[in-house]
Rosetta silent file (secondary structure, phi, psi, omega in degrees, C-alpha in Angstrom):
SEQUENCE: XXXXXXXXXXXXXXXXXXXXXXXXXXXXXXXXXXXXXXXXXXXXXXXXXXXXXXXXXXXXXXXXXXXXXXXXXXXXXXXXXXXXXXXXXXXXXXXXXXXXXXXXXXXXXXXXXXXXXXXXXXXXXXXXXXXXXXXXXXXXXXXXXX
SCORE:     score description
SCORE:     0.000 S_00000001
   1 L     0.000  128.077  167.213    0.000    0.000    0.000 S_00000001
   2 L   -35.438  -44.316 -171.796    1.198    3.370   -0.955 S_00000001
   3 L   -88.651  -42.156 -150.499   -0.031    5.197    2.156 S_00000001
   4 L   -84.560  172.573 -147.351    1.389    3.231    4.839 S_00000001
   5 L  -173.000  109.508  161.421    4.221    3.304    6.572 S_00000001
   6 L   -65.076  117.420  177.461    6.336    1.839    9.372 S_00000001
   7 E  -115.625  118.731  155.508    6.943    4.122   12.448 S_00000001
   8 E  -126.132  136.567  166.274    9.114    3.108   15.097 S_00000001
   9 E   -84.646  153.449 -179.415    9.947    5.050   18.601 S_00000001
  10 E  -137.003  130.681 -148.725   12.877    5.640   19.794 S_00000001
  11 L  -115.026   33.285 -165.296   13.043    6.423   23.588 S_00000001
  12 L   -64.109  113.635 -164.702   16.774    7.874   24.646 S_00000001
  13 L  -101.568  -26.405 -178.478   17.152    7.011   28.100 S_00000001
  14 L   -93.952  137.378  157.847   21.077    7.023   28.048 S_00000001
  15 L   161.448 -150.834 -124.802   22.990   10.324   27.820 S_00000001
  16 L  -101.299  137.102 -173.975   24.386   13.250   30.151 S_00000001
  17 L   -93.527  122.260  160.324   22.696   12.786   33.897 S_00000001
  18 L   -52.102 -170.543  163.924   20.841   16.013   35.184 S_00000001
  19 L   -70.932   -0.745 -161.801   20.878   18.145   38.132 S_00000001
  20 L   -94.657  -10.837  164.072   18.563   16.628   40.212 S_00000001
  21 L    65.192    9.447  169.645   21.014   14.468   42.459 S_00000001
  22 L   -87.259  154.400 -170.002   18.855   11.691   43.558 S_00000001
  23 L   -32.731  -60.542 -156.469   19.572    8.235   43.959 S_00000001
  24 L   -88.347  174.576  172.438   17.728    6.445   40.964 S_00000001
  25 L   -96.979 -179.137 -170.866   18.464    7.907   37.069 S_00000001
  26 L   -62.453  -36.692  177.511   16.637   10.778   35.830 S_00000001
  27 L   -78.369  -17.724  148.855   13.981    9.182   33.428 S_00000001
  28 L   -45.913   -8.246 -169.722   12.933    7.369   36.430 S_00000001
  29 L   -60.101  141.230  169.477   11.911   10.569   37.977 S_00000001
  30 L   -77.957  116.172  165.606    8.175   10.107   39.275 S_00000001
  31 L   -84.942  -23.968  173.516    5.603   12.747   37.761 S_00000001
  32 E  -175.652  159.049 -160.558    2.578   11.588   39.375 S_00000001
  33 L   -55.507  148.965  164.476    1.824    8.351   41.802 S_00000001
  34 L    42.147   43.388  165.870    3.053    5.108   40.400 S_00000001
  35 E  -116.257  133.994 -178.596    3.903    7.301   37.036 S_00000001
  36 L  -130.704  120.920  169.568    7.512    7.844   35.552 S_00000001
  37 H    -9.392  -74.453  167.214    9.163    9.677   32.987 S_00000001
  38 H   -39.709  -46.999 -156.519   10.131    6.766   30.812 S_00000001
  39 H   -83.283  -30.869  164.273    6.616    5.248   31.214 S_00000001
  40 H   -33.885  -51.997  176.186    5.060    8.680   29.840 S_00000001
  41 H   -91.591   11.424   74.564    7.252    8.539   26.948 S_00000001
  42 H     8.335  -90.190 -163.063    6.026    4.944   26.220 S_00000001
  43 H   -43.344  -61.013 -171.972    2.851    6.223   26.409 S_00000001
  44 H   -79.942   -1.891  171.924    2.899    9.066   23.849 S_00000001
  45 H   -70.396  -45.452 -164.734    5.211    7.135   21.444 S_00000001
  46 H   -47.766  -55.304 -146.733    1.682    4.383   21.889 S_00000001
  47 L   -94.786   -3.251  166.508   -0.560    7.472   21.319 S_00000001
  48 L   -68.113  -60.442 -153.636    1.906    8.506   17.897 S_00000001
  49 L   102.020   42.612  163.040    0.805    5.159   16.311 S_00000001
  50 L   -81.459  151.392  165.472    4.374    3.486   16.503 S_00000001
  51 L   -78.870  -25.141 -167.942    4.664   -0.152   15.622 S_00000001
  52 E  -138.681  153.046  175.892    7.965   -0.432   17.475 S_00000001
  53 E  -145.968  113.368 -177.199    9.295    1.082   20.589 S_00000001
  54 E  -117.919  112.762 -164.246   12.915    1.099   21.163 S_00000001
  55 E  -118.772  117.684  166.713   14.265    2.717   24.659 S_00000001
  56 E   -82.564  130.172 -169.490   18.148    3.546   24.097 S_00000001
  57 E  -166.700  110.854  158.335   19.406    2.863   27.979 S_00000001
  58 L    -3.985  149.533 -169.673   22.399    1.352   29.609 S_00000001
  59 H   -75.954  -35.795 -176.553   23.319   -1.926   30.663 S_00000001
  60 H  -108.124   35.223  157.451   22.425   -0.916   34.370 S_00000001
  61 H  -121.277    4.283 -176.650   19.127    0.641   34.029 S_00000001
  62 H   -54.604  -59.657 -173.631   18.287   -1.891   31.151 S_00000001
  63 H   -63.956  -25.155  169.533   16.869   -4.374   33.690 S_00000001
  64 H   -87.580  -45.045  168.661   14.822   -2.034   36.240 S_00000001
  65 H   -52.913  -66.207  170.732   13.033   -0.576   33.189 S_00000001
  66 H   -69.356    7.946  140.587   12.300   -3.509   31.480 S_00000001
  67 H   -82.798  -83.781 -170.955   10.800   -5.070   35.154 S_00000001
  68 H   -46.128  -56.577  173.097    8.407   -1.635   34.858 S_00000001
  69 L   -38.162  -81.341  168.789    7.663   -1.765   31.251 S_00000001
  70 L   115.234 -138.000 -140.536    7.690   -5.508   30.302 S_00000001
  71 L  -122.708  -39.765  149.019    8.296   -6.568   27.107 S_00000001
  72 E  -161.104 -157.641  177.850    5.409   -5.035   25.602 S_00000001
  73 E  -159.376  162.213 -159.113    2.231   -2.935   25.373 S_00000001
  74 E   -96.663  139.310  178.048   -1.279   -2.580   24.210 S_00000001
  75 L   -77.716  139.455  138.964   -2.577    0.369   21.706 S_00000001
  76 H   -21.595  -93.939 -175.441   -4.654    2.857   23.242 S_00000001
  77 H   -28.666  -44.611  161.722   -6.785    2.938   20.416 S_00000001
  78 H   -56.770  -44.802  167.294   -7.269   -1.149   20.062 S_00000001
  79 H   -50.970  -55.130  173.803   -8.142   -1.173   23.855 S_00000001
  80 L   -56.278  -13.062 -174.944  -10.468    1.537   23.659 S_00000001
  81 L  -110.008  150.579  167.402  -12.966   -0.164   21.065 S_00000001
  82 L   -76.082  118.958 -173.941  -15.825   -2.275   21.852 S_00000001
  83 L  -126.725  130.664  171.753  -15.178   -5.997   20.635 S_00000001
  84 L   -57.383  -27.867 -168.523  -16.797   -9.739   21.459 S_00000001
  85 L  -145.542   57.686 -162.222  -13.518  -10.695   21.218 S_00000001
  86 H   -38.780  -46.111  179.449  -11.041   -8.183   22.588 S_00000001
  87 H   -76.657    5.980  166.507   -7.942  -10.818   22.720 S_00000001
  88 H  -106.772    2.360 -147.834   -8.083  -11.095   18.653 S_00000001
  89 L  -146.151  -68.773 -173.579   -8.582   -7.174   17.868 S_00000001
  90 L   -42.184  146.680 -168.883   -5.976   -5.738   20.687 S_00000001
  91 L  -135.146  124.645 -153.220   -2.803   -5.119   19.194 S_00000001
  92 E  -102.615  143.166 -167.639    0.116   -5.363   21.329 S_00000001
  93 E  -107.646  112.745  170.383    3.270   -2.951   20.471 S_00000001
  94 E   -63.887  131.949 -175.011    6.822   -4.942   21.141 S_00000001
  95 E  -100.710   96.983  164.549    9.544   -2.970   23.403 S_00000001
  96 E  -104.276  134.941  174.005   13.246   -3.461   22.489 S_00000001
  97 E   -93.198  151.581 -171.955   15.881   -2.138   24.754 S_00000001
  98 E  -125.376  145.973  136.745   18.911   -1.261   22.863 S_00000001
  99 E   -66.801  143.434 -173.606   22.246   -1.093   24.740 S_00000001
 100 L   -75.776  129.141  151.977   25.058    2.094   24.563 S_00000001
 101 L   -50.052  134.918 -171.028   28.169    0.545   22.514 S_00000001
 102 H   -74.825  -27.102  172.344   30.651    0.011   24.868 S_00000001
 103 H   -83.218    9.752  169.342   33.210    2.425   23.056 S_00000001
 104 H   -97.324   -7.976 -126.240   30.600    5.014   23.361 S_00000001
 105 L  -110.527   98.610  154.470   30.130    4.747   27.445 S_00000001
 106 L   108.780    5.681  172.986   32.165    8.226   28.575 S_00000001
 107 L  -136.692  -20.918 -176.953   32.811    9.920   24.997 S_00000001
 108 L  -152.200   68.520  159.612   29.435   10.204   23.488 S_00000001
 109 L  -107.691  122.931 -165.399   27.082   10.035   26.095 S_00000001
 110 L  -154.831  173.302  151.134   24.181   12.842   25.041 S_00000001
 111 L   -86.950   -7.207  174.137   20.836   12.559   24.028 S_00000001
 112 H  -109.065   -0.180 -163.197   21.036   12.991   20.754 S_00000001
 113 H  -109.191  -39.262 -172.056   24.049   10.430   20.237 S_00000001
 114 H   -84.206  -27.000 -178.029   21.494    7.670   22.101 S_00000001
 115 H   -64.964  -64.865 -178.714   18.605    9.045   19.404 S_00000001
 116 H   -39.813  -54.146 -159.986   21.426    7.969   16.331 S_00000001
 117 H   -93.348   19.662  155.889   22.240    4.925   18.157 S_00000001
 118 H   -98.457  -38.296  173.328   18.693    4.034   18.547 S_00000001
 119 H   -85.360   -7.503  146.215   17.381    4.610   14.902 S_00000001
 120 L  -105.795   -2.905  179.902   20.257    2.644   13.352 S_00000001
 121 H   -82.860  -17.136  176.775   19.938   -0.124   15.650 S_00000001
 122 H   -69.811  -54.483  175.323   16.074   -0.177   14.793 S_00000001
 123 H   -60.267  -34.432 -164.692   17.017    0.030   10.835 S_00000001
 124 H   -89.823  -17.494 -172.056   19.549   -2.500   11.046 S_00000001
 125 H   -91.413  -16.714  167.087   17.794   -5.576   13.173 S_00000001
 126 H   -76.511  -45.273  174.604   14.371   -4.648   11.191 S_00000001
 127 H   -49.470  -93.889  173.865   16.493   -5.100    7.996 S_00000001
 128 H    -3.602  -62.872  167.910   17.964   -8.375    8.561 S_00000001
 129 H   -46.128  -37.871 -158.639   14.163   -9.639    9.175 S_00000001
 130 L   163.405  169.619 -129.284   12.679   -8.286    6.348 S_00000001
 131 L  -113.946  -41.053 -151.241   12.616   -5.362    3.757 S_00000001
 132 L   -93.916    3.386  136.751    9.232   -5.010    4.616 S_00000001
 133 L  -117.181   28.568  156.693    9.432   -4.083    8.394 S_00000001
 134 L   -73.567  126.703  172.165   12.067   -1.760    8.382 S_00000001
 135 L   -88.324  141.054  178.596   10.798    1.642    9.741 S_00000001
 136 L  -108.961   17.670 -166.918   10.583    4.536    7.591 S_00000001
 137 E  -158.864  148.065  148.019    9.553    7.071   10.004 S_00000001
 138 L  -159.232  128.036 -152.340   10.621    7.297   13.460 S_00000001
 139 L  -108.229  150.086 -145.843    9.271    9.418   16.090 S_00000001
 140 E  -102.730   97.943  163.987   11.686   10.830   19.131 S_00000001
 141 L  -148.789  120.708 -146.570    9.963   11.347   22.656 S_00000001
 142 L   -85.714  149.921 -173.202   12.271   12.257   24.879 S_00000001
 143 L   -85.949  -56.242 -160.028   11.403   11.001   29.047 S_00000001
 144 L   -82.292   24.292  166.251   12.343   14.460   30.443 S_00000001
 145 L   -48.642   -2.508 -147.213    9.549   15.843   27.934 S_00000001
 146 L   -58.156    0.000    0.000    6.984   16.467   30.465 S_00000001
């Protein structure tokens, strides 16, 4: 089809640590009870219409994020309609964690360095699958976005 289009998010979770001096990293900050930065930006990549969700993130926040996330997550929009048969019609959006390249860890940690290394790691592991899920759009929403 002509019109259509693969969009995958890309989440950058890794780069230059704020000002805020607490304990935990930054996109972890809480915005409202048992709400988080990261899970926000989940949410509005969900409410973009991505296919894919890719959160660029360290090796040692990879694992507390991905216990709060999971693995993946259900469109708004699929949820929201009335269906007989709600487990055949919901459409669940998969969540890949990407890891920082280890020669990047202390010379190109930024946010915009984790956006590059999230949107070729998305191009190159959709490529390998198939021609025909490679994203051709990819939308940016950043956790300290609030």
């Amino acid at each position: 089809m002509k019109g259509s289009f693969h969009l995958a998010g890309i989440i950058p979770v890794s780069g230059q640590e704020l000002d805020f001096g607490m304990d935990w990293h930054d996109s972890m900050m809480p915005i409202a009870p048992n709400y988080m930065a990261v899970e926000r930006a989940v949410w509005e990549c969900l409410w973009a219409g991505c296919e894919t969700i890719w959160i660029v993130c360290g090796d040692d926040m990879s694992p507390l994020i991905r216990h709060r996330i999971g693995e993946w997550a259900l469109d708004p929009v699929s949820v929201g309609r009335m269906d007989p048969r709600p487990s055949h019609t919901r459409r669940q959006v998969p969540i890949y964690y990407v890891p920082v390249r280890a020669k990047d860890v202390g010379k190109r940690d930024c946010l915009s360095w984790s956006v590059i290394q999230g949107v070729i790691t998305a191009y190159s592991v959709s490529m390998r699958l198939s021609r025909w899920v490679a994203p051709e759009r990819y939308y940016i929403a950043f956790p300290y976005g609030v």
